[in-house]
JSON list of C-alpha atoms (C1' of nucleotides) in Angstrom, two decimals:
[
{"chain": "H", "resi": 85, "resn": "MET", "atom": "CA", "xyz": [17.11, 19.83, 5.02]},
{"chain": "H", "resi": 86, "resn": "PRO", "atom": "CA", "xyz": [15.90, 23.00, 6.81]},
{"chain": "H", "resi": 87, "resn": "LEU", "atom": "CA", "xyz": [12.30, 24.17, 6.66]},
{"chain": "H", "resi": 88, "resn": "LYS", "atom": "CA", "xyz": [11.62, 27.14, 4.41]},
{"chain": "H", "resi": 89, "resn": "ARG", "atom": "CA", "xyz": [9.45, 30.01, 5.61]},
{"chain": "H", "resi": 90, "resn": "GLY", "atom": "CA", "xyz": [5.81, 29.07, 5.63]},
{"chain": "H", "resi": 91, "resn": "GLU", "atom": "CA", "xyz": [6.57, 25.46, 4.83]},
{"chain": "H", "resi": 92, "resn": "THR", "atom": "CA", "xyz": [4.87, 22.91, 7.00]},
{"chain": "H", "resi": 93, "resn": "LYS", "atom": "CA", "xyz": [6.73, 19.95, 8.39]},
{"chain": "H", "resi": 94, "resn": "ASP", "atom": "CA", "xyz": [4.57, 17.69, 6.29]},
{"chain": "H", "resi": 95, "resn": "THR", "atom": "CA", "xyz": [5.44, 19.28, 2.94]},
{"chain": "H", "resi": 96, "resn": "ALA", "atom": "CA", "xyz": [9.10, 19.40, 3.94]},
{"chain": "H", "resi": 97, "resn": "MET", "atom": "CA", "xyz": [8.91, 15.66, 4.44]},
{"chain": "H", "resi": 98, "resn": "THR", "atom": "CA", "xyz": [7.45, 15.28, 0.96]},
{"chain": "H", "resi": 99, "resn": "ALA", "atom": "CA", "xyz": [10.18, 17.45, -0.58]},
{"chain": "H", "resi": 100, "resn": "ARG", "atom": "CA", "xyz": [12.88, 15.30, 1.00]},
{"chain": "H", "resi": 101, "resn": "THR", "atom": "CA", "xyz": [11.14, 12.17, -0.21]},
{"chain": "H", "resi": 102, "resn": "GLN", "atom": "CA", "xyz": [10.97, 13.66, -3.71]},
{"chain": "H", "resi": 103, "resn": "GLU", "atom": "CA", "xyz": [14.72, 14.24, -3.62]},
{"chain": "H", "resi": 104, "resn": "ILE", "atom": "CA", "xyz": [15.23, 10.61, -2.59]},
{"chain": "H", "resi": 105, "resn": "ILE", "atom": "CA", "xyz": [12.98, 9.42, -5.40]},
{"chain": "H", "resi": 106, "resn": "SER", "atom": "CA", "xyz": [14.73, 11.65, -7.94]},
{"chain": "H", "resi": 107, "resn": "ARG", "atom": "CA", "xyz": [18.19, 10.36, -7.04]},
{"chain": "H", "resi": 108, "resn": "LEU", "atom": "CA", "xyz": [17.15, 6.72, -6.91]},
{"chain": "H", "resi": 109, "resn": "LYS", "atom": "CA", "xyz": [15.41, 7.01, -10.30]},
{"chain": "H", "resi": 110, "resn": "ARG", "atom": "CA", "xyz": [18.65, 8.29, -11.78]},
{"chain": "H", "resi": 111, "resn": "GLU", "atom": "CA", "xyz": [20.50, 5.41, -10.09]},
{"chain": "H", "resi": 112, "resn": "TYR", "atom": "CA", "xyz": [18.03, 2.63, -11.00]},
{"chain": "H", "resi": 113, "resn": "PRO", "atom": "CA", "xyz": [16.13, 3.71, -14.15]},
{"chain": "H", "resi": 114, "resn": "GLU", "atom": "CA", "xyz": [15.31, 0.08, -14.85]},
{"chain": "H", "resi": 115, "resn": "ALA", "atom": "CA", "xyz": [13.79, -0.63, -11.41]},
{"chain": "H", "resi": 116, "resn": "LYS", "atom": "CA", "xyz": [10.95, -3.10, -11.61]},
{"chain": "H", "resi": 117, "resn": "THR", "atom": "CA", "xyz": [9.99, -6.47, -10.20]},
{"chain": "H", "resi": 118, "resn": "GLU", "atom": "CA", "xyz": [12.68, -9.10, -10.66]},
{"chain": "H", "resi": 119, "resn": "LEU", "atom": "CA", "xyz": [10.23, -11.96, -10.41]},
{"chain": "H", "resi": 120, "resn": "ASN", "atom": "CA", "xyz": [9.50, -13.69, -13.73]},
{"chain": "H", "resi": 121, "resn": "TRP", "atom": "CA", "xyz": [5.78, -13.86, -14.63]},
{"chain": "H", "resi": 122, "resn": "SER", "atom": "CA", "xyz": [3.47, -13.59, -17.61]},
{"chain": "H", "resi": 123, "resn": "SER", "atom": "CA", "xyz": [0.02, -13.37, -16.01]},
{"chain": "H", "resi": 124, "resn": "PRO", "atom": "CA", "xyz": [-1.57, -12.10, -12.78]},
{"chain": "H", "resi": 125, "resn": "LEU", "atom": "CA", "xyz": [-1.87, -15.68, -11.52]},
{"chain": "H", "resi": 126, "resn": "GLU", "atom": "CA", "xyz": [1.82, -16.34, -12.15]},
{"chain": "H", "resi": 127, "resn": "LEU", "atom": "CA", "xyz": [2.82, -13.15, -10.35]},
{"chain": "H", "resi": 128, "resn": "LEU", "atom": "CA", "xyz": [0.53, -14.06, -7.45]},
{"chain": "H", "resi": 129, "resn": "VAL", "atom": "CA", "xyz": [2.10, -17.52, -7.12]},
{"chain": "H", "resi": 130, "resn": "ALA", "atom": "CA", "xyz": [5.65, -16.17, -7.50]},
{"chain": "H", "resi": 131, "resn": "THR", "atom": "CA", "xyz": [5.01, -13.56, -4.81]},
{"chain": "H", "resi": 132, "resn": "ILE", "atom": "CA", "xyz": [3.65, -16.14, -2.37]},
{"chain": "H", "resi": 133, "resn": "LEU", "atom": "CA", "xyz": [6.78, -18.21, -3.01]},
{"chain": "H", "resi": 134, "resn": "SER", "atom": "CA", "xyz": [9.03, -15.20, -2.46]},
{"chain": "H", "resi": 135, "resn": "ALA", "atom": "CA", "xyz": [8.48, -15.06, 1.32]},
{"chain": "H", "resi": 136, "resn": "GLN", "atom": "CA", "xyz": [11.90, -15.31, 3.02]},
{"chain": "H", "resi": 137, "resn": "CYS", "atom": "CA", "xyz": [13.45, -16.43, -0.26]},
{"chain": "H", "resi": 138, "resn": "THR", "atom": "CA", "xyz": [15.50, -14.66, -2.94]},
{"chain": "H", "resi": 139, "resn": "ASP", "atom": "CA", "xyz": [13.90, -13.78, -6.28]},
{"chain": "H", "resi": 140, "resn": "VAL", "atom": "CA", "xyz": [16.64, -15.72, -8.09]},
{"chain": "H", "resi": 141, "resn": "ARG", "atom": "CA", "xyz": [15.57, -18.96, -6.41]},
{"chain": "H", "resi": 142, "resn": "VAL", "atom": "CA", "xyz": [11.87, -18.26, -6.93]},
{"chain": "H", "resi": 143, "resn": "ASN", "atom": "CA", "xyz": [12.54, -17.76, -10.64]},
{"chain": "H", "resi": 144, "resn": "ARG", "atom": "CA", "xyz": [14.49, -21.02, -10.77]},
{"chain": "H", "resi": 145, "resn": "VAL", "atom": "CA", "xyz": [11.48, -22.87, -9.31]},
{"chain": "H", "resi": 146, "resn": "THR", "atom": "CA", "xyz": [8.77, -21.13, -11.32]},
{"chain": "H", "resi": 147, "resn": "GLU", "atom": "CA", "xyz": [10.55, -21.72, -14.61]},
{"chain": "H", "resi": 148, "resn": "THR", "atom": "CA", "xyz": [9.40, -25.33, -14.43]},
{"chain": "H", "resi": 149, "resn": "LEU", "atom": "CA", "xyz": [6.40, -24.78, -12.14]},
{"chain": "H", "resi": 150, "resn": "PHE", "atom": "CA", "xyz": [4.62, -22.48, -14.61]},
{"chain": "H", "resi": 151, "resn": "ARG", "atom": "CA", "xyz": [4.95, -25.04, -17.37]},
{"chain": "H", "resi": 152, "resn": "LYS", "atom": "CA", "xyz": [3.29, -27.66, -15.18]},
{"chain": "H", "resi": 153, "resn": "TYR", "atom": "CA", "xyz": [0.53, -25.51, -13.60]},
{"chain": "H", "resi": 154, "resn": "ARG", "atom": "CA", "xyz": [-1.17, -23.21, -16.11]},
{"chain": "H", "resi": 155, "resn": "SER", "atom": "CA", "xyz": [-4.44, -22.23, -14.39]},
{"chain": "H", "resi": 156, "resn": "ALA", "atom": "CA", "xyz": [-6.03, -21.79, -10.98]},
{"chain": "H", "resi": 157, "resn": "GLU", "atom": "CA", "xyz": [-7.72, -25.13, -11.62]},
{"chain": "H", "resi": 158, "resn": "ASP", "atom": "CA", "xyz": [-4.33, -26.83, -12.03]},
{"chain": "H", "resi": 159, "resn": "TYR", "atom": "CA", "xyz": [-3.19, -25.61, -8.60]},
{"chain": "H", "resi": 160, "resn": "ALA", "atom": "CA", "xyz": [-6.54, -26.31, -6.96]},
{"chain": "H", "resi": 161, "resn": "GLN", "atom": "CA", "xyz": [-6.54, -29.89, -8.18]},
{"chain": "H", "resi": 162, "resn": "ALA", "atom": "CA", "xyz": [-2.86, -30.55, -7.49]},
{"chain": "H", "resi": 163, "resn": "SER", "atom": "CA", "xyz": [-1.94, -33.26, -5.03]},
{"chain": "H", "resi": 164, "resn": "PRO", "atom": "CA", "xyz": [-0.69, -31.49, -1.89]},
{"chain": "H", "resi": 165, "resn": "GLY", "atom": "CA", "xyz": [2.45, -33.61, -1.60]},
{"chain": "H", "resi": 166, "resn": "GLU", "atom": "CA", "xyz": [3.39, -33.18, -5.24]},
{"chain": "H", "resi": 167, "resn": "LEU", "atom": "CA", "xyz": [2.97, -29.40, -5.13]},
{"chain": "H", "resi": 168, "resn": "GLU", "atom": "CA", "xyz": [5.10, -29.33, -1.98]},
{"chain": "H", "resi": 169, "resn": "GLU", "atom": "CA", "xyz": [7.89, -31.11, -3.82]},
{"chain": "H", "resi": 170, "resn": "ASP", "atom": "CA", "xyz": [7.57, -28.79, -6.80]},
{"chain": "H", "resi": 171, "resn": "ILE", "atom": "CA", "xyz": [8.21, -25.70, -4.63]},
{"chain": "H", "resi": 172, "resn": "ARG", "atom": "CA", "xyz": [10.45, -27.20, -1.92]},
{"chain": "H", "resi": 173, "resn": "PRO", "atom": "CA", "xyz": [13.61, -25.18, -2.68]},
{"chain": "H", "resi": 174, "resn": "THR", "atom": "CA", "xyz": [11.81, -21.92, -1.80]},
{"chain": "H", "resi": 175, "resn": "GLY", "atom": "CA", "xyz": [11.44, -22.94, 1.85]},
{"chain": "H", "resi": 176, "resn": "PHE", "atom": "CA", "xyz": [8.28, -22.85, 4.01]},
{"chain": "H", "resi": 177, "resn": "TYR", "atom": "CA", "xyz": [7.07, -25.26, 1.37]},
{"chain": "H", "resi": 178, "resn": "ARG", "atom": "CA", "xyz": [4.22, -26.83, 3.38]},
{"chain": "H", "resi": 179, "resn": "ASN", "atom": "CA", "xyz": [2.72, -23.44, 4.27]},
{"chain": "H", "resi": 180, "resn": "LYS", "atom": "CA", "xyz": [3.24, -22.12, 0.76]},
{"chain": "H", "resi": 181, "resn": "ALA", "atom": "CA", "xyz": [1.74, -25.19, -0.92]},
{"chain": "H", "resi": 182, "resn": "LYS", "atom": "CA", "xyz": [-1.32, -24.99, 1.31]},
{"chain": "H", "resi": 183, "resn": "ALA", "atom": "CA", "xyz": [-1.64, -21.28, 0.63]},
{"chain": "H", "resi": 184, "resn": "ILE", "atom": "CA", "xyz": [-1.36, -21.73, -3.14]},
{"chain": "H", "resi": 185, "resn": "ARG", "atom": "CA", "xyz": [-3.96, -24.51, -3.21]},
{"chain": "H", "resi": 186, "resn": "GLY", "atom": "CA", "xyz": [-6.34, -22.61, -0.96]},
{"chain": "H", "resi": 187, "resn": "MET", "atom": "CA", "xyz": [-5.82, -19.41, -2.93]},
{"chain": "H", "resi": 188, "resn": "ALA", "atom": "CA", "xyz": [-6.49, -21.20, -6.21]},
{"chain": "H", "resi": 189, "resn": "GLN", "atom": "CA", "xyz": [-9.63, -22.87, -4.87]},
{"chain": "H", "resi": 190, "resn": "ALA", "atom": "CA", "xyz": [-10.96, -19.53, -3.64]},
{"chain": "H", "resi": 191, "resn": "ILE", "atom": "CA", "xyz": [-10.22, -17.93, -7.02]},
{"chain": "H", "resi": 192, "resn": "LEU", "atom": "CA", "xyz": [-12.16, -20.74, -8.70]},
{"chain": "H", "resi": 193, "resn": "THR", "atom": "CA", "xyz": [-15.20, -20.73, -6.43]},
{"chain": "H", "resi": 194, "resn": "GLU", "atom": "CA", "xyz": [-15.45, -17.00, -5.72]},
{"chain": "H", "resi": 195, "resn": "HIS", "atom": "CA", "xyz": [-13.85, -15.23, -8.69]},
{"chain": "H", "resi": 196, "resn": "GLY", "atom": "CA", "xyz": [-14.55, -17.41, -11.71]},
{"chain": "H", "resi": 197, "resn": "GLY", "atom": "CA", "xyz": [-10.94, -18.55, -12.03]},
{"chain": "H", "resi": 198, "resn": "GLU", "atom": "CA", "xyz": [-9.56, -15.01, -12.44]},
{"chain": "H", "resi": 199, "resn": "VAL", "atom": "CA", "xyz": [-7.32, -13.20, -9.98]},
{"chain": "H", "resi": 200, "resn": "PRO", "atom": "CA", "xyz": [-9.42, -10.45, -8.31]},
{"chain": "H", "resi": 201, "resn": "ARG", "atom": "CA", "xyz": [-8.37, -6.80, -8.82]},
{"chain": "H", "resi": 202, "resn": "SER", "atom": "CA", "xyz": [-9.16, -5.24, -5.46]},
{"chain": "H", "resi": 203, "resn": "MET", "atom": "CA", "xyz": [-7.19, -5.09, -2.25]},
{"chain": "H", "resi": 204, "resn": "GLU", "atom": "CA", "xyz": [-10.15, -6.33, -0.23]},
{"chain": "H", "resi": 205, "resn": "GLU", "atom": "CA", "xyz": [-10.64, -9.41, -2.39]},
{"chain": "H", "resi": 206, "resn": "LEU", "atom": "CA", "xyz": [-6.93, -10.17, -2.65]},
{"chain": "H", "resi": 207, "resn": "VAL", "atom": "CA", "xyz": [-6.18, -10.09, 1.07]},
{"chain": "H", "resi": 208, "resn": "ALA", "atom": "CA", "xyz": [-9.17, -12.36, 1.66]},
{"chain": "H", "resi": 209, "resn": "LEU", "atom": "CA", "xyz": [-7.36, -15.09, -0.26]},
{"chain": "H", "resi": 210, "resn": "PRO", "atom": "CA", "xyz": [-5.46, -17.66, 1.85]},
{"chain": "H", "resi": 211, "resn": "GLY", "atom": "CA", "xyz": [-1.76, -16.81, 2.10]},
{"chain": "H", "resi": 212, "resn": "VAL", "atom": "CA", "xyz": [-2.21, -13.32, 0.66]},
{"chain": "H", "resi": 213, "resn": "GLY", "atom": "CA", "xyz": [-1.46, -10.29, 2.85]},
{"chain": "H", "resi": 214, "resn": "ARG", "atom": "CA", "xyz": [-1.10, -6.59, 2.03]},
{"chain": "H", "resi": 215, "resn": "LYS", "atom": "CA", "xyz": [2.44, -7.00, 0.75]},
{"chain": "H", "resi": 216, "resn": "THR", "atom": "CA", "xyz": [1.52, -9.70, -1.77]},
{"chain": "H", "resi": 217, "resn": "ALA", "atom": "CA", "xyz": [-1.68, -7.88, -2.75]},
{"chain": "H", "resi": 218, "resn": "ASN", "atom": "CA", "xyz": [0.26, -4.67, -3.39]},
{"chain": "H", "resi": 219, "resn": "VAL", "atom": "CA", "xyz": [2.73, -6.52, -5.61]},
{"chain": "H", "resi": 220, "resn": "VAL", "atom": "CA", "xyz": [-0.08, -7.95, -7.76]},
{"chain": "H", "resi": 221, "resn": "LEU", "atom": "CA", "xyz": [-2.10, -4.72, -7.90]},
{"chain": "H", "resi": 222, "resn": "GLY", "atom": "CA", "xyz": [0.89, -2.55, -8.74]},
{"chain": "H", "resi": 223, "resn": "ASN", "atom": "CA", "xyz": [2.66, -4.80, -11.23]},
{"chain": "H", "resi": 224, "resn": "ALA", "atom": "CA", "xyz": [0.03, -7.03, -12.84]},
{"chain": "H", "resi": 225, "resn": "PHE", "atom": "CA", "xyz": [-2.89, -4.57, -12.81]},
{"chain": "H", "resi": 226, "resn": "GLY", "atom": "CA", "xyz": [-1.06, -1.23, -12.83]},
{"chain": "H", "resi": 227, "resn": "VAL", "atom": "CA", "xyz": [-3.00, 0.09, -9.84]},
{"chain": "H", "resi": 228, "resn": "ASP", "atom": "CA", "xyz": [-1.28, 2.19, -7.16]},
{"chain": "H", "resi": 229, "resn": "GLU", "atom": "CA", "xyz": [-3.47, 0.94, -4.33]},
{"chain": "H", "resi": 230, "resn": "GLY", "atom": "CA", "xyz": [-0.73, 0.88, -1.68]},
{"chain": "H", "resi": 231, "resn": "ILE", "atom": "CA", "xyz": [3.02, 0.59, -1.17]},
{"chain": "H", "resi": 232, "resn": "VAL", "atom": "CA", "xyz": [4.79, -2.76, -0.99]},
{"chain": "H", "resi": 233, "resn": "VAL", "atom": "CA", "xyz": [6.55, -3.02, 2.37]},
{"chain": "H", "resi": 234, "resn": "ASP", "atom": "CA", "xyz": [8.86, -6.01, 2.30]},
{"chain": "H", "resi": 235, "resn": "THR", "atom": "CA", "xyz": [12.06, -6.59, 4.26]},
{"chain": "H", "resi": 236, "resn": "HIS", "atom": "CA", "xyz": [14.04, -4.22, 1.98]},
{"chain": "H", "resi": 237, "resn": "VAL", "atom": "CA", "xyz": [11.49, -1.38, 1.98]},
{"chain": "H", "resi": 238, "resn": "ARG", "atom": "CA", "xyz": [11.20, -1.62, 5.74]},
{"chain": "H", "resi": 239, "resn": "ARG", "atom": "CA", "xyz": [14.95, -1.52, 6.33]},
{"chain": "H", "resi": 240, "resn": "VAL", "atom": "CA", "xyz": [15.72, 1.27, 3.84]},
{"chain": "H", "resi": 241, "resn": "ALA", "atom": "CA", "xyz": [12.75, 3.41, 4.93]},
{"chain": "H", "resi": 242, "resn": "GLN", "atom": "CA", "xyz": [13.81, 3.08, 8.56]},
{"chain": "H", "resi": 243, "resn": "ARG", "atom": "CA", "xyz": [17.44, 3.96, 7.84]},
{"chain": "H", "resi": 244, "resn": "LEU", "atom": "CA", "xyz": [16.39, 6.99, 5.78]},
{"chain": "H", "resi": 245, "resn": "GLY", "atom": "CA", "xyz": [14.16, 8.17, 8.61]},
{"chain": "H", "resi": 246, "resn": "LEU", "atom": "CA", "xyz": [11.03, 7.95, 6.45]},
{"chain": "H", "resi": 247, "resn": "THR", "atom": "CA", "xyz": [9.29, 6.07, 9.28]},
{"chain": "H", "resi": 248, "resn": "GLY", "atom": "CA", "xyz": [9.83, 5.40, 12.93]},
{"chain": "H", "resi": 249, "resn": "HIS", "atom": "CA", "xyz": [7.71, 2.28, 12.92]},
{"chain": "H", "resi": 250, "resn": "SER", "atom": "CA", "xyz": [8.54, -1.40, 12.46]},
{"chain": "H", "resi": 251, "resn": "ASP", "atom": "CA", "xyz": [5.02, -2.64, 11.80]},
{"chain": "H", "resi": 252, "resn": "PRO", "atom": "CA", "xyz": [4.65, -2.97, 7.98]},
{"chain": "H", "resi": 253, "resn": "GLU", "atom": "CA", "xyz": [1.16, -1.46, 7.91]},
{"chain": "H", "resi": 254, "resn": "LYS", "atom": "CA", "xyz": [2.25, 1.61, 9.89]},
{"chain": "H", "resi": 255, "resn": "ILE", "atom": "CA", "xyz": [5.31, 1.97, 7.67]},
{"chain": "H", "resi": 256, "resn": "GLU", "atom": "CA", "xyz": [3.07, 1.79, 4.61]},
{"chain": "H", "resi": 257, "resn": "ARG", "atom": "CA", "xyz": [0.81, 4.56, 5.97]},
{"chain": "H", "resi": 258, "resn": "ASP", "atom": "CA", "xyz": [3.83, 6.79, 6.65]},
{"chain": "H", "resi": 259, "resn": "LEU", "atom": "CA", "xyz": [5.16, 6.26, 3.13]},
{"chain": "H", "resi": 260, "resn": "MET", "atom": "CA", "xyz": [1.75, 6.78, 1.51]},
{"chain": "H", "resi": 261, "resn": "GLN", "atom": "CA", "xyz": [1.57, 10.19, 3.17]},
{"chain": "H", "resi": 262, "resn": "SER", "atom": "CA", "xyz": [4.88, 11.46, 1.79]},
{"chain": "H", "resi": 263, "resn": "VAL", "atom": "CA", "xyz": [5.03, 9.72, -1.60]},
{"chain": "H", "resi": 264, "resn": "PRO", "atom": "CA", "xyz": [2.75, 10.89, -4.46]},
{"chain": "H", "resi": 265, "resn": "ARG", "atom": "CA", "xyz": [0.23, 8.20, -5.32]},
{"chain": "H", "resi": 266, "resn": "GLU", "atom": "CA", "xyz": [1.38, 7.80, -8.93]},
{"chain": "H", "resi": 267, "resn": "GLU", "atom": "CA", "xyz": [4.86, 6.94, -7.60]},
{"chain": "H", "resi": 268, "resn": "TRP", "atom": "CA", "xyz": [3.82, 4.27, -5.11]},
{"chain": "H", "resi": 269, "resn": "THR", "atom": "CA", "xyz": [4.68, 1.26, -7.22]},
{"chain": "H", "resi": 270, "resn": "VAL", "atom": "CA", "xyz": [7.96, 2.59, -8.61]},
{"chain": "H", "resi": 271, "resn": "PHE", "atom": "CA", "xyz": [8.92, 3.82, -5.14]},
{"chain": "H", "resi": 272, "resn": "SER", "atom": "CA", "xyz": [8.77, 0.27, -3.82]},
{"chain": "H", "resi": 273, "resn": "HIS", "atom": "CA", "xyz": [10.99, -0.96, -6.64]},
{"chain": "H", "resi": 274, "resn": "LEU", "atom": "CA", "xyz": [13.50, 1.84, -6.07]},
{"chain": "H", "resi": 275, "resn": "LEU", "atom": "CA", "xyz": [13.86, 1.03, -2.36]},
{"chain": "H", "resi": 276, "resn": "ILE", "atom": "CA", "xyz": [14.07, -2.68, -3.08]},
{"chain": "H", "resi": 277, "resn": "PHE", "atom": "CA", "xyz": [16.79, -2.21, -5.72]},
{"chain": "H", "resi": 278, "resn": "HIS", "atom": "CA", "xyz": [18.69, 0.10, -3.39]},
{"chain": "H", "resi": 279, "resn": "GLY", "atom": "CA", "xyz": [18.24, -2.30, -0.48]},
{"chain": "H", "resi": 280, "resn": "ARG", "atom": "CA", "xyz": [19.64, -5.19, -2.46]},
{"chain": "H", "resi": 281, "resn": "ARG", "atom": "CA", "xyz": [22.59, -3.43, -4.06]},
{"chain": "H", "resi": 282, "resn": "VAL", "atom": "CA", "xyz": [23.72, -0.75, -1.59]},
{"chain": "H", "resi": 283, "resn": "CYS", "atom": "CA", "xyz": [21.63, -0.43, 1.59]},
{"chain": "H", "resi": 284, "resn": "LYS", "atom": "CA", "xyz": [22.12, -4.09, 2.44]},
{"chain": "H", "resi": 285, "resn": "ALA", "atom": "CA", "xyz": [21.04, -5.65, 5.70]},
{"chain": "H", "resi": 286, "resn": "ARG", "atom": "CA", "xyz": [24.44, -6.88, 6.86]},
{"chain": "H", "resi": 287, "resn": "ARG", "atom": "CA", "xyz": [27.08, -4.48, 5.53]},
{"chain": "H", "resi": 288, "resn": "PRO", "atom": "CA", "xyz": [25.50, -1.41, 3.94]},
{"chain": "H", "resi": 289, "resn": "LEU", "atom": "CA", "xyz": [27.77, 0.27, 1.38]},
{"chain": "H", "resi": 290, "resn": "CYS", "atom": "CA", "xyz": [27.26, 3.83, 2.67]},
{"chain": "H", "resi": 291, "resn": "GLU", "atom": "CA", "xyz": [30.40, 5.08, 0.91]},
{"chain": "H", "resi": 292, "resn": "ASP", "atom": "CA", "xyz": [28.82, 4.18, -2.44]},
{"chain": "H", "resi": 293, "resn": "CYS", "atom": "CA", "xyz": [25.32, 5.47, -1.58]},
{"chain": "H", "resi": 294, "resn": "VAL", "atom": "CA", "xyz": [23.91, 8.41, -3.56]},
{"chain": "H", "resi": 295, "resn": "LEU", "atom": "CA", "xyz": [21.81, 9.31, -0.50]},
{"chain": "H", "resi": 296, "resn": "ASN", "atom": "CA", "xyz": [24.56, 9.31, 2.13]},
{"chain": "H", "resi": 297, "resn": "ASP", "atom": "CA", "xyz": [24.52, 13.12, 2.49]},
{"chain": "H", "resi": 298, "resn": "ILE", "atom": "CA", "xyz": [20.81, 13.13, 3.34]},
{"chain": "H", "resi": 299, "resn": "CYS", "atom": "CA", "xyz": [20.65, 9.87, 5.32]},
{"chain": "H", "resi": 300, "resn": "PRO", "atom": "CA", "xyz": [20.52, 10.02, 9.12]},
{"chain": "H", "resi": 301, "resn": "SER", "atom": "CA", "xyz": [22.00, 6.50, 9.29]},
{"chain": "H", "resi": 302, "resn": "SER", "atom": "CA", "xyz": [24.94, 7.10, 6.97]},
{"chain": "H", "resi": 303, "resn": "LEU", "atom": "CA", "xyz": [28.25, 5.79, 8.26]},
{"chain": "H", "resi": 304, "resn": "VAL", "atom": "CA", "xyz": [30.26, 8.03, 5.93]},
{"chain": "Q", "resi": 135, "resn": "DC", "atom": "C1'", "xyz": [4.71, -13.37, 20.02]},
{"chain": "Q", "resi": 136, "resn": "DT", "atom": "C1'", "xyz": [6.02, -18.01, 17.47]},
{"chain": "Q", "resi": 137, "resn": "DC", "atom": "C1'", "xyz": [6.25, -21.05, 13.73]},
{"chain": "Q", "resi": 138, "resn": "DC", "atom": "C1'", "xyz": [7.25, -22.25, 9.11]},
{"chain": "Q", "resi": 139, "resn": "DC", "atom": "C1'", "xyz": [12.25, -23.83, 6.16]},
{"chain": "Q", "resi": 140, "resn": "DG", "atom": "C1'", "xyz": [15.74, -24.32, 2.18]},
{"chain": "Q", "resi": 141, "resn": "DA", "atom": "C1'", "xyz": [19.67, -21.97, 0.01]},
{"chain": "Q", "resi": 142, "resn": "DT", "atom": "C1'", "xyz": [23.16, -18.54, -0.14]},
{"chain": "Q", "resi": 143, "resn": "DA", "atom": "C1'", "xyz": [26.32, -14.79, 1.55]},
{"chain": "Q", "resi": 144, "resn": "DT", "atom": "C1'", "xyz": [29.40, -13.28, 5.01]},
{"chain": "Z", "resi": 15, "resn": "DA", "atom": "C1'", "xyz": [28.44, -20.74, 12.43]},
{"chain": "Z", "resi": 16, "resn": "DT", "atom": "C1'", "xyz": [25.10, -17.36, 11.61]},
{"chain": "Z", "resi": 17, "resn": "DA", "atom": "C1'", "xyz": [22.29, -13.80, 9.29]},
{"chain": "Z", "resi": 18, "resn": "DT", "atom": "C1'", "xyz": [19.31, -13.12, 5.65]},
{"chain": "Z", "resi": 19, "resn": "DC", "atom": "C1'", "xyz": [16.10, -13.73, 1.88]},
{"chain": "Z", "resi": 20, "resn": "DA", "atom": "C1'", "xyz": [9.98, -9.39, -2.33]},
{"chain": "Z", "resi": 21, "resn": "DG", "atom": "C1'", "xyz": [5.59, -12.85, 4.55]},
{"chain": "Z", "resi": 22, "resn": "DG", "atom": "C1'", "xyz": [1.53, -14.73, 6.45]},
{"chain": "Z", "resi": 23, "resn": "DA", "atom": "C1'", "xyz": [-1.16, -17.26, 9.86]},
{"chain": "Z", "resi": 24, "resn": "DG", "atom": "C1'", "xyz": [-2.24, -18.83, 14.51]}
]
DNA sequence: CTCCCGATAT
DNA sequence: ATATCAGGAG
């Protein structure tokens, strides 16, 4: 996409990103989180469980988990071994169980049992980084505080040339500069949907990609 | 940087 | 057999 007269490189970048967003919205009008949840606490737990694990398997585990654990107090008081068994199929189950218990205890002692609504408070919770905090802020609280950079967003953003970095925080800063703030949350969902269905890690389906004519990595 | 870790797709 | 999956902590 050539620069127009008087157009800065920065606004050109935004225009290209807008074209990407426009096409992906047409392709995935239903794009949203595929984790099942019905409260901020449930989304927080599901997102912690989703590390290196498919959403389908997380949902399989939480279907029963959320019936058994209904409050931060339930997780905080859970026996460590029992909670580990309850989440085992999601992998990393010892780390995740410890994170969930520690997170729940911190929510009880420091936030009155309610999931906090700020980035600073969320990332201070055990097992919660920027990615998980952005998921909760964007989806449970409707706040566009940042952009979720997971394995799909990283891969798709790199292939599209939207960032030259591999560090998630640097990628997030690049994306926040070119994506309008009110689109931050939906942008993450669009890249994640596209990453799962077309721009896959192993064998990307470039011939079926609606962005292949504006993608520097296209194989078509 | 390494470690954590089970389940599924290729 | 091996890569990959809504990462985070040490």
